[in-house]
Coordinates of C-alpha atoms (C1' of nucleotides) in Angstrom, one line a residue:
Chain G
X1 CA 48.9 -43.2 14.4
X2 CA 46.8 -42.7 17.6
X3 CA 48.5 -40.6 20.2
X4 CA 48.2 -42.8 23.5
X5 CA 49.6 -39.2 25.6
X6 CA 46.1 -37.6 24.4
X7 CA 43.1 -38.7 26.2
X8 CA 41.4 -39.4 22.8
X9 CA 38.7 -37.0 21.6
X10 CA 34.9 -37.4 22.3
X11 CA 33.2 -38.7 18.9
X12 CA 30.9 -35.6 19.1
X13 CA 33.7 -32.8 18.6
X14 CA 35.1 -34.9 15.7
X15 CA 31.8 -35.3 14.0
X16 CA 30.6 -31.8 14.4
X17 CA 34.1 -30.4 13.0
X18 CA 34.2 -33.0 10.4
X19 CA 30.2 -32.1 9.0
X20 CA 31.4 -28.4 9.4
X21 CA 34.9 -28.5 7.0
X22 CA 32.7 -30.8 4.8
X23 CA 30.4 -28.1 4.6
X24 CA 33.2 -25.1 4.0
X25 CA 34.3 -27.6 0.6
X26 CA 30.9 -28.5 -0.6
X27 CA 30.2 -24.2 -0.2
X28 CA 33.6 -23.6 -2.1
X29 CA 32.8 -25.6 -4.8
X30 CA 29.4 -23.5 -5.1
X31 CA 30.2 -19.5 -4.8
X32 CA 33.2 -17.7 -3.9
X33 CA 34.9 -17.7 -0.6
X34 CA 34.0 -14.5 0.0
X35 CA 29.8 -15.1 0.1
X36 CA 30.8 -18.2 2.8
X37 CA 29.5 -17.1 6.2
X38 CA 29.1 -19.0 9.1
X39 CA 25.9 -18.9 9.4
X40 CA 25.7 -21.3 5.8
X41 CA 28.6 -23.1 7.0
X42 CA 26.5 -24.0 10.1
X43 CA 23.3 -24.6 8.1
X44 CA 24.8 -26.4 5.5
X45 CA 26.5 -29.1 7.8
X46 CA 23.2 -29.0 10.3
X47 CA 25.4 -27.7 12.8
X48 CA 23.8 -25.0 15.0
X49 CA 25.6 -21.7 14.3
X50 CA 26.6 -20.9 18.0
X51 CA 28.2 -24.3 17.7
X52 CA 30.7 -23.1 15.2
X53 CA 32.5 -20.7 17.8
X54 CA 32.8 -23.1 20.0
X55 CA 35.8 -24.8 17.2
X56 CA 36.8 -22.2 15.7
X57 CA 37.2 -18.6 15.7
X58 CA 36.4 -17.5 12.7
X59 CA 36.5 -18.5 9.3
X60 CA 40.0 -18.1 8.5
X61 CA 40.5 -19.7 11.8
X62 CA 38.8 -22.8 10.8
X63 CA 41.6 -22.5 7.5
X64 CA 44.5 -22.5 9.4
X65 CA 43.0 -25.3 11.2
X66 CA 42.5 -26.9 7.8
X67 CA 45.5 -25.9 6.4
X68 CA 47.5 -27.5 9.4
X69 CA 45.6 -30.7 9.0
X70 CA 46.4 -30.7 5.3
X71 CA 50.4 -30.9 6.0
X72 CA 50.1 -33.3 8.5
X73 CA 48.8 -35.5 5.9
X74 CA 51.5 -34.8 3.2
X75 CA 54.4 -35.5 5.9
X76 CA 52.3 -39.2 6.7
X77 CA 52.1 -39.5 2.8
X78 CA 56.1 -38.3 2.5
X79 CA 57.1 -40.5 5.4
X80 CA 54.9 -43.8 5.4
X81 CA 56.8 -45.6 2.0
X82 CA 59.4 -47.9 3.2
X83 CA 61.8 -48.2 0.1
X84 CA 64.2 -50.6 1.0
X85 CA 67.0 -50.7 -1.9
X86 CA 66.1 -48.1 -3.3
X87 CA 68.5 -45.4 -4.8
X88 CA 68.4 -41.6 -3.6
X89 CA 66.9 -40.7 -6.9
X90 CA 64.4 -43.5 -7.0
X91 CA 63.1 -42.7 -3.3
X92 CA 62.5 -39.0 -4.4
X93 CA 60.6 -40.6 -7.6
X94 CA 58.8 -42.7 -5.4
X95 CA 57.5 -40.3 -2.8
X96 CA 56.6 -37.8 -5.2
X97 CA 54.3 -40.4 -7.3
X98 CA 52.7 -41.4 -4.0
X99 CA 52.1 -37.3 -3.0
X100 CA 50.2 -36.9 -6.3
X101 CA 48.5 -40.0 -6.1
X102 CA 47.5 -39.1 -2.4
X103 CA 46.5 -35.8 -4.4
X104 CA 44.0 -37.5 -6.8
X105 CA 42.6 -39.6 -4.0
X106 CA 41.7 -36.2 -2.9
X107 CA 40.9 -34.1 -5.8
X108 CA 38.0 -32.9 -5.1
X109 CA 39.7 -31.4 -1.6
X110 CA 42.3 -30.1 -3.2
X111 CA 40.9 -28.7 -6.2
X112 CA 38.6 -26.4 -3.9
X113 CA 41.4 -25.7 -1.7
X114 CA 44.3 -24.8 -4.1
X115 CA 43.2 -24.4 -7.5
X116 CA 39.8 -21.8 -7.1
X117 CA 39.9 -18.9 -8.1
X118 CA 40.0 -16.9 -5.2
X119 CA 41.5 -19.1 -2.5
X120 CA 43.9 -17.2 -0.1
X121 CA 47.7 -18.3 -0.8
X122 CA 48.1 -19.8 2.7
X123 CA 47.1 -23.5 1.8
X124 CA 49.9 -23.4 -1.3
X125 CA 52.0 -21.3 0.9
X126 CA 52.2 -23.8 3.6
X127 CA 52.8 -26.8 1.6
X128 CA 55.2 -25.1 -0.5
X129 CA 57.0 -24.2 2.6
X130 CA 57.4 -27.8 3.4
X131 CA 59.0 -28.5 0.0
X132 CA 61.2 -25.6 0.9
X133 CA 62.1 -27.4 4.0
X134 CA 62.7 -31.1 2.2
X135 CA 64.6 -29.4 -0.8
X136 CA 66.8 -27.9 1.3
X137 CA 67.9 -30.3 3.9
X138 CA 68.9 -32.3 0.6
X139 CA 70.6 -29.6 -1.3
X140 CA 72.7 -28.8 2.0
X141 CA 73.6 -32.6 1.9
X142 CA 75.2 -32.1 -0.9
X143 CA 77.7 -29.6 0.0
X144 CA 80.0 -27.5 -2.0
X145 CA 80.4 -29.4 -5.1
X146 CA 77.0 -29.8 -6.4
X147 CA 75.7 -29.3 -10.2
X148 CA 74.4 -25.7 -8.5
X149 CA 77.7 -24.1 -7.0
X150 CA 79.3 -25.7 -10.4
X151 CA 76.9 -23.6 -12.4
X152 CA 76.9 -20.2 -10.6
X153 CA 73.0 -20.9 -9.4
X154 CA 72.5 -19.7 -5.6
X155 CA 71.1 -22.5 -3.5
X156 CA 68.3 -20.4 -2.2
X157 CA 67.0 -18.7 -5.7
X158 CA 66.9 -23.0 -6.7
X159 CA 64.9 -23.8 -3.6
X160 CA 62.6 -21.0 -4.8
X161 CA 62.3 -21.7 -8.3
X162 CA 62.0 -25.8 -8.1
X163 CA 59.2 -25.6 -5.1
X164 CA 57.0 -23.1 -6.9
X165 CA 57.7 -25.1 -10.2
X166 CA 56.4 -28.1 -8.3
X167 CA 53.1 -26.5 -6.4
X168 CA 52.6 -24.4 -9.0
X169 CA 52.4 -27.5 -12.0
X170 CA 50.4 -29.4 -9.4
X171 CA 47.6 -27.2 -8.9
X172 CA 47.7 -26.6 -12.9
X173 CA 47.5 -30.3 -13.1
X174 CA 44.4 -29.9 -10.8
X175 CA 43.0 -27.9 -12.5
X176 CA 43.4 -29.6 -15.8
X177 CA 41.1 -32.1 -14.2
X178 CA 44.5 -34.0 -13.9
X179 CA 44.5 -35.2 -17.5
X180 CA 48.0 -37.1 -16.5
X181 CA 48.7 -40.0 -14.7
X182 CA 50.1 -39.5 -10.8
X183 CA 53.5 -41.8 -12.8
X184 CA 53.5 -39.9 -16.0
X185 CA 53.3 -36.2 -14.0
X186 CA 56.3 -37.7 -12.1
X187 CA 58.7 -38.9 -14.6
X188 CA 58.0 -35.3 -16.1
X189 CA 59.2 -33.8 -13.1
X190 CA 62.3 -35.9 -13.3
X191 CA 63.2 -35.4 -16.8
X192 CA 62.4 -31.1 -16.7
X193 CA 64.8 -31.4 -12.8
X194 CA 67.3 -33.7 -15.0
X195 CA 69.7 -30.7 -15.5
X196 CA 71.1 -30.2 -11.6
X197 CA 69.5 -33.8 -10.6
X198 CA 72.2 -35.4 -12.2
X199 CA 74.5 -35.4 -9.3
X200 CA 72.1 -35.9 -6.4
X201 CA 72.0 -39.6 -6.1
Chain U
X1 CA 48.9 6.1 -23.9
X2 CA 46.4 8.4 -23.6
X3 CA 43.3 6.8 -26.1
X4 CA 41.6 9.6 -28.0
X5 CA 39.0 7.5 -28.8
X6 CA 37.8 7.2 -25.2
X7 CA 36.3 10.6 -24.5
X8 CA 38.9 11.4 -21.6
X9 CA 37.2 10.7 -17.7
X10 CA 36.5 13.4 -14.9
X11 CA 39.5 13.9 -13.0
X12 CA 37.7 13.5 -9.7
X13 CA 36.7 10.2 -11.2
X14 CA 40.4 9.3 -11.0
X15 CA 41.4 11.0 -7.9
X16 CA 38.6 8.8 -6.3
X17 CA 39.5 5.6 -7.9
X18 CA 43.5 6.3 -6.8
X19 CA 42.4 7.3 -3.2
X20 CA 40.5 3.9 -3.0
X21 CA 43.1 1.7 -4.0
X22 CA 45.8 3.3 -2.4
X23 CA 43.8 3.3 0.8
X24 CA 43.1 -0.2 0.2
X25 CA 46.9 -1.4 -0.2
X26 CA 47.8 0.9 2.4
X27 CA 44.8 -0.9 5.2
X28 CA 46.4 -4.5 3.7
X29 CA 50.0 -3.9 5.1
X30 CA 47.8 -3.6 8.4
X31 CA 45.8 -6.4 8.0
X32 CA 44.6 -9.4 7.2
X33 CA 42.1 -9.1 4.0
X34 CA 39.4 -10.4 5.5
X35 CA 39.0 -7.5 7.9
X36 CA 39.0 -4.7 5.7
X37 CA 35.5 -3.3 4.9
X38 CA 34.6 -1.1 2.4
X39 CA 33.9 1.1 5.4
X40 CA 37.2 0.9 6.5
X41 CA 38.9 1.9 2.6
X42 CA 36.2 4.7 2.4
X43 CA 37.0 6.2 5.9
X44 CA 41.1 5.8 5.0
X45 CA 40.3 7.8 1.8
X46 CA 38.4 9.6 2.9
X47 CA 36.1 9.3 0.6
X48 CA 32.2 8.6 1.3
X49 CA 31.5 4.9 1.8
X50 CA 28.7 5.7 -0.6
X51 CA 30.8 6.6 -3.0
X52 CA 32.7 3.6 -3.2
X53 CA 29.5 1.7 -4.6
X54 CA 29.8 4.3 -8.0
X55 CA 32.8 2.5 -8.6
X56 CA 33.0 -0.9 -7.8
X57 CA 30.5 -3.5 -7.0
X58 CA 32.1 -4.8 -3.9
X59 CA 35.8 -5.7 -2.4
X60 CA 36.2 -8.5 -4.7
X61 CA 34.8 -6.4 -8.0
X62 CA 37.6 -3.7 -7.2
X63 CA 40.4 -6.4 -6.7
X64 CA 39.6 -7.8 -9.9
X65 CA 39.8 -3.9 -11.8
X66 CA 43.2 -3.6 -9.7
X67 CA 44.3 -7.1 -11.3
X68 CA 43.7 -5.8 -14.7
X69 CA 45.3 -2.7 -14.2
X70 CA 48.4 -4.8 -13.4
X71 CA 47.9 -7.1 -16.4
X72 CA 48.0 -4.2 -18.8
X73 CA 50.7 -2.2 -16.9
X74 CA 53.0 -5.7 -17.3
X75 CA 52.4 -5.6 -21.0
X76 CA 53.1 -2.5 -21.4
X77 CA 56.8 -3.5 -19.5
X78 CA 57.1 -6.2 -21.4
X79 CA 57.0 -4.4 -25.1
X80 CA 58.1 -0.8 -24.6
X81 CA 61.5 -1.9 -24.8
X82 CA 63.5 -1.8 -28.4
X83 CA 65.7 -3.9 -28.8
X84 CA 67.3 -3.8 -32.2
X85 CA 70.0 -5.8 -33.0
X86 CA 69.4 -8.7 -30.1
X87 CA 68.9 -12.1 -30.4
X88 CA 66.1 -13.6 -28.9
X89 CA 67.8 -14.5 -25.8
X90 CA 69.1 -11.2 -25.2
X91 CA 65.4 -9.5 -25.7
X92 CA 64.3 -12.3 -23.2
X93 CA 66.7 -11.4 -20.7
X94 CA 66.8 -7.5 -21.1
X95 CA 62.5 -7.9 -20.8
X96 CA 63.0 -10.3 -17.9
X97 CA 65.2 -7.4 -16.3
X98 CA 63.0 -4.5 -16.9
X99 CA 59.8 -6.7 -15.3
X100 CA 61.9 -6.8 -11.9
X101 CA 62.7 -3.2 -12.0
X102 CA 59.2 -2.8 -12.4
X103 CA 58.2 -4.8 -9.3
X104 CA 61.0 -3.2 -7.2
X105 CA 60.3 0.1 -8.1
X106 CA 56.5 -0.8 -6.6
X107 CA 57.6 -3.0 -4.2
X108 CA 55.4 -1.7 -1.4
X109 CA 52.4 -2.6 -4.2
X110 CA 53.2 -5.6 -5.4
X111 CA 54.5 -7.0 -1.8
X112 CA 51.1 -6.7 -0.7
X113 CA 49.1 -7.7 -3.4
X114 CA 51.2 -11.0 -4.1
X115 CA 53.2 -11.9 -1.4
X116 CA 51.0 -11.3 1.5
X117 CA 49.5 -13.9 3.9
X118 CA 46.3 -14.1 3.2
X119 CA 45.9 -12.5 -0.5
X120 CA 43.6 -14.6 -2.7
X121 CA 45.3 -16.2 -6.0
X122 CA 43.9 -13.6 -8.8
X123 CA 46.4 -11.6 -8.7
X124 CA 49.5 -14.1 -9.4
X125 CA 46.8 -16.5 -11.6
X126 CA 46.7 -13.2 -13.7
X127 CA 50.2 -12.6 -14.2
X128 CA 50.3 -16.0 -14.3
X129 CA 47.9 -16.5 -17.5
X130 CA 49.9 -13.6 -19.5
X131 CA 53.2 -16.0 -18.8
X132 CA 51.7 -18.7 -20.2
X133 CA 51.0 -17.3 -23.2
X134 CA 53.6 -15.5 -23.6
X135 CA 55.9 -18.5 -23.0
X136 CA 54.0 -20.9 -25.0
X137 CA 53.6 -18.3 -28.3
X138 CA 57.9 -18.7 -27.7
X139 CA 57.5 -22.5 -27.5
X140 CA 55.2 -23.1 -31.0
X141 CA 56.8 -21.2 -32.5
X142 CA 59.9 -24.1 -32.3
X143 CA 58.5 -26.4 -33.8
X144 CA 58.9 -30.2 -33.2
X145 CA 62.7 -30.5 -33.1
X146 CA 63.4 -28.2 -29.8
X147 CA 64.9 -29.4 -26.6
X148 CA 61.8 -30.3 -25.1
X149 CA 60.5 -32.5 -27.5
X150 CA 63.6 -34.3 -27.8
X151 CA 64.0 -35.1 -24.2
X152 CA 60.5 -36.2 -24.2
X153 CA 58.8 -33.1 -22.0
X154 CA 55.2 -32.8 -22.7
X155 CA 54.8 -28.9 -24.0
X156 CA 51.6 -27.8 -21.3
X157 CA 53.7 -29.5 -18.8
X158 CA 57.0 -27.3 -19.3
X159 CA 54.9 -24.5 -19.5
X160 CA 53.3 -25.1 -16.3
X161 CA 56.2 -26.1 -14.9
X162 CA 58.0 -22.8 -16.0
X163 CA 55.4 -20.3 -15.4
X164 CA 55.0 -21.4 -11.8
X165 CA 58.7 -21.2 -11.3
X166 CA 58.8 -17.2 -12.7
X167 CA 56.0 -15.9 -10.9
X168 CA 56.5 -18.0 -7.5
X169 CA 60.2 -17.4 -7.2
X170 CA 59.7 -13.6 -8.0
X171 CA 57.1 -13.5 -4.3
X172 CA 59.6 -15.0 -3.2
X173 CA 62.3 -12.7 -3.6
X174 CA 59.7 -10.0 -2.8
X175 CA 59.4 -11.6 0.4
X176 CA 62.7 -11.6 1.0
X177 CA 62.8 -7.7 0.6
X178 CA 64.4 -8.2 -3.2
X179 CA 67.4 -9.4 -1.4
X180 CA 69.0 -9.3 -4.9
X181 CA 69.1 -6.9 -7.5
X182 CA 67.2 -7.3 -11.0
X183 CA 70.0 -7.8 -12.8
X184 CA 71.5 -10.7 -11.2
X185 CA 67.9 -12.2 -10.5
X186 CA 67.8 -12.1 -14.1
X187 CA 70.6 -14.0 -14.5
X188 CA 70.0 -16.8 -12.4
X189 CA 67.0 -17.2 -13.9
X190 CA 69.0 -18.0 -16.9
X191 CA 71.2 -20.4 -15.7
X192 CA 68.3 -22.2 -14.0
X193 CA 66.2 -22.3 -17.8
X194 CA 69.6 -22.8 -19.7
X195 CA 68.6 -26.7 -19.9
X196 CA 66.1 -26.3 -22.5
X197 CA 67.1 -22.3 -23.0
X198 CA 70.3 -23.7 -25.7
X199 CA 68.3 -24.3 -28.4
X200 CA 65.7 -21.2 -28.3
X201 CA 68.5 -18.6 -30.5
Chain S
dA1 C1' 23.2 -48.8 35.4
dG2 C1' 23.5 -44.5 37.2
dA3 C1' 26.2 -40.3 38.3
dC4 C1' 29.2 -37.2 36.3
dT5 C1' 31.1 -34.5 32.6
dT6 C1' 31.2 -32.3 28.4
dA7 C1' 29.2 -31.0 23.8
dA8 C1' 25.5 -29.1 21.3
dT9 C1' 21.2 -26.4 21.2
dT10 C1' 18.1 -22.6 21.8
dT11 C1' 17.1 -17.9 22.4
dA12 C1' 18.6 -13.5 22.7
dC13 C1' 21.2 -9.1 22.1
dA14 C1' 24.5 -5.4 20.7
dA15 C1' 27.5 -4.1 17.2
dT16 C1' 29.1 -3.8 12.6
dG17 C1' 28.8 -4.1 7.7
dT18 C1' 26.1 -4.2 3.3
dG19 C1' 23.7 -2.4 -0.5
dT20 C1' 20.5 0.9 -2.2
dA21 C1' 17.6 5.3 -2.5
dA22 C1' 16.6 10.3 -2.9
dG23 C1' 17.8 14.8 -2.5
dA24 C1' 21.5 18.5 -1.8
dT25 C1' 26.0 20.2 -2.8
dA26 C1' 30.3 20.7 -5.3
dA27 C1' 33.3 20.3 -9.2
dT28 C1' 33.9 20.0 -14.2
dT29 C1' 32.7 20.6 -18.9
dT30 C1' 30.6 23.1 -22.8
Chain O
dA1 C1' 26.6 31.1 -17.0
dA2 C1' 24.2 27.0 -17.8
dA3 C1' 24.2 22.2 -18.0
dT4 C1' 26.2 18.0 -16.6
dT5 C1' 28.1 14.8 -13.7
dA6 C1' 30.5 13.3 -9.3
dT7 C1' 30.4 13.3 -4.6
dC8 C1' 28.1 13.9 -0.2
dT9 C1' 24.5 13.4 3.3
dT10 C1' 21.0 11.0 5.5
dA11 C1' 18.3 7.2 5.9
dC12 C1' 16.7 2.4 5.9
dA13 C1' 16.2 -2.7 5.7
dC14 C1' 18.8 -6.6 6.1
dA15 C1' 22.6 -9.9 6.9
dT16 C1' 26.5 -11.2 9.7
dT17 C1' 29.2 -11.4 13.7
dG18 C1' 30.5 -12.7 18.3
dT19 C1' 29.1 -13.5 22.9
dA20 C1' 26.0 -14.9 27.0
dA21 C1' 23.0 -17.8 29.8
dA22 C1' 20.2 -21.5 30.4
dT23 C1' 18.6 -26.1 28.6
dT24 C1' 19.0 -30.5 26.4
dA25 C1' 21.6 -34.4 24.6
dA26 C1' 25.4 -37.5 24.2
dG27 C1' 29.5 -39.6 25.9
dT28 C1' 32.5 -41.2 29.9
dC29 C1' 33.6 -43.4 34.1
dT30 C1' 33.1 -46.3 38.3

DNA sequence: AGACTTAATTTACAATGTGTAAGATAATTT
DNA sequence: AAATTATCTTACACATTGTAAATTAAGTCT
């Protein structure tokens, strides 16, 4: 987990940034993204305002930042289960109940990040880009004989439809207050991808 | 169209309004949201920045008017058609088709207000919302004994599930510079639905 | 423990953007 | 042609931004 090539980072820089993007959630919970400043960023985490440019650029610097940070933690969460025995199928079950229970951990992150109502796209957009990427690399496993070329469905149209079906339940989930169980949202997902996940295991 | 209740508006009122916005999409194929001003969209219309403030509140209050707009101008897509002697699936698909030719036909419009970097979620939660209704009027009006029921999908779920997948695999293909036509978009929407689609004749 | 290095603070400044007001001018309606 | 209404002009107070330079505080290293 700790990166012994890096010389490990001074304890000040990673409090400062820390109070600062705790600041930027607790202030997007409160008013629109659009009344944020820097200047109540800075207050808000008792963080002197000057300080601030010395992290980030600018606000939607300090998003990308986040954003980046955020699919770090979904590839740990993706990567981290060891599932010994475990079928193809069962493994993508698997993973997927421990990304929305990773999600729920989180909520109140993730509700303020992906489910307000005027969040920029580029926190969905980036995660949905890394389904694109996972979706794919199994879709291409399966060659030339999968349920999709049987059908007539074009690999990348599927890629498109089943990751903005998945993101785009998720943050509905969210913002249903997640009124579903991490397991029950899961076996959902299996039974509504049942049609072409018949012959992916 | 035109309402003769409403007592018909000033035509400089609408050449204003139309310079705005189009000034506005034009200044967010140049950049990011976040750095256009109302100075800027007043200047590119040329228009007085004072001006602007006799129409909308702010950036934000005229993005939510320009959402609307695009609410009601996807209703009126979706029932101009006539349809007489369809089924149900047919008036689905030939509605689905005419909503693409829609969006292509204003590509450079709806490119930037849905599928660029940085755009905040309104817009596609709008269009969103009027899916979901419009999707789960179809799925009451089923009753107990359709597809999804019978496989054990919870209703809100599919209709999640299925919203997300329309609206986020239609930025996609605007992304990808509607790298196929309507028609066959159309299609393969079909295919992709047909799981639970067999029963809705 | 003390010297060295780096981060955060303080104060300051120029530039830009915001939102509103009051009066003058121009276009539209009746 | 008169009345109405939209836009323009100028002006102002205020907030926000981004940067600079000097100072203080905290962490690192030998």
């Amino acid at each position: 987990m700790t990166d012994p090539t890096k010389p490990r980072t001074d304890p000040r820089i990673l409090r400062t940034r820390q109070l600062l993007k705790d600041a930027f959630i607790d202030l997007m919970q409160e008013m629109d993204i659009e009344k944020i400043s820097v200047n109540k960023i800075a207050e808000r985490a008792t963080i002197n305002r000057v300080t601030f440019y010395l992290h980030y650029r600018d606000i939607p610097d300090m998003m990308e930042k986040m954003a980046d940070e955020m699919v770090e933690e979904w590839q740990e969460v993706l990567n981290k289960g060891v599932y010994d025995q475990a079928t193809d199928r069962e493994i993508h079950w698997l993973r997927l109940v421990s990304l929305l229970e990773h999600i729920a951990e989180h909520a109140k992150f993730y509700k303020v990040i992906l489910a307000s109502k005027r969040t920029p796209v580029i926190f969905t957009d980036r995660l949905k880009r890394l389904l694109v990427d996972a979706i794919t690399t199994r879709i291409e496993s399966q060659g030339n004989d999968s349920y999709l070329v049987r059908a007539g469905i074009q690999k990348d149209i599927a890629i498109w439809y089943g990751s903005s079906a998945l993101i785009g339940t998720i943050v509905s989930w969210l913002r249903s207050d997640m009124r579903y169980t991490p397991q029950f949202l899961a076996k959902q997902f299996a039974l509504l991808v049942s049609n072409y996940g018949r012959d992916e295991e």
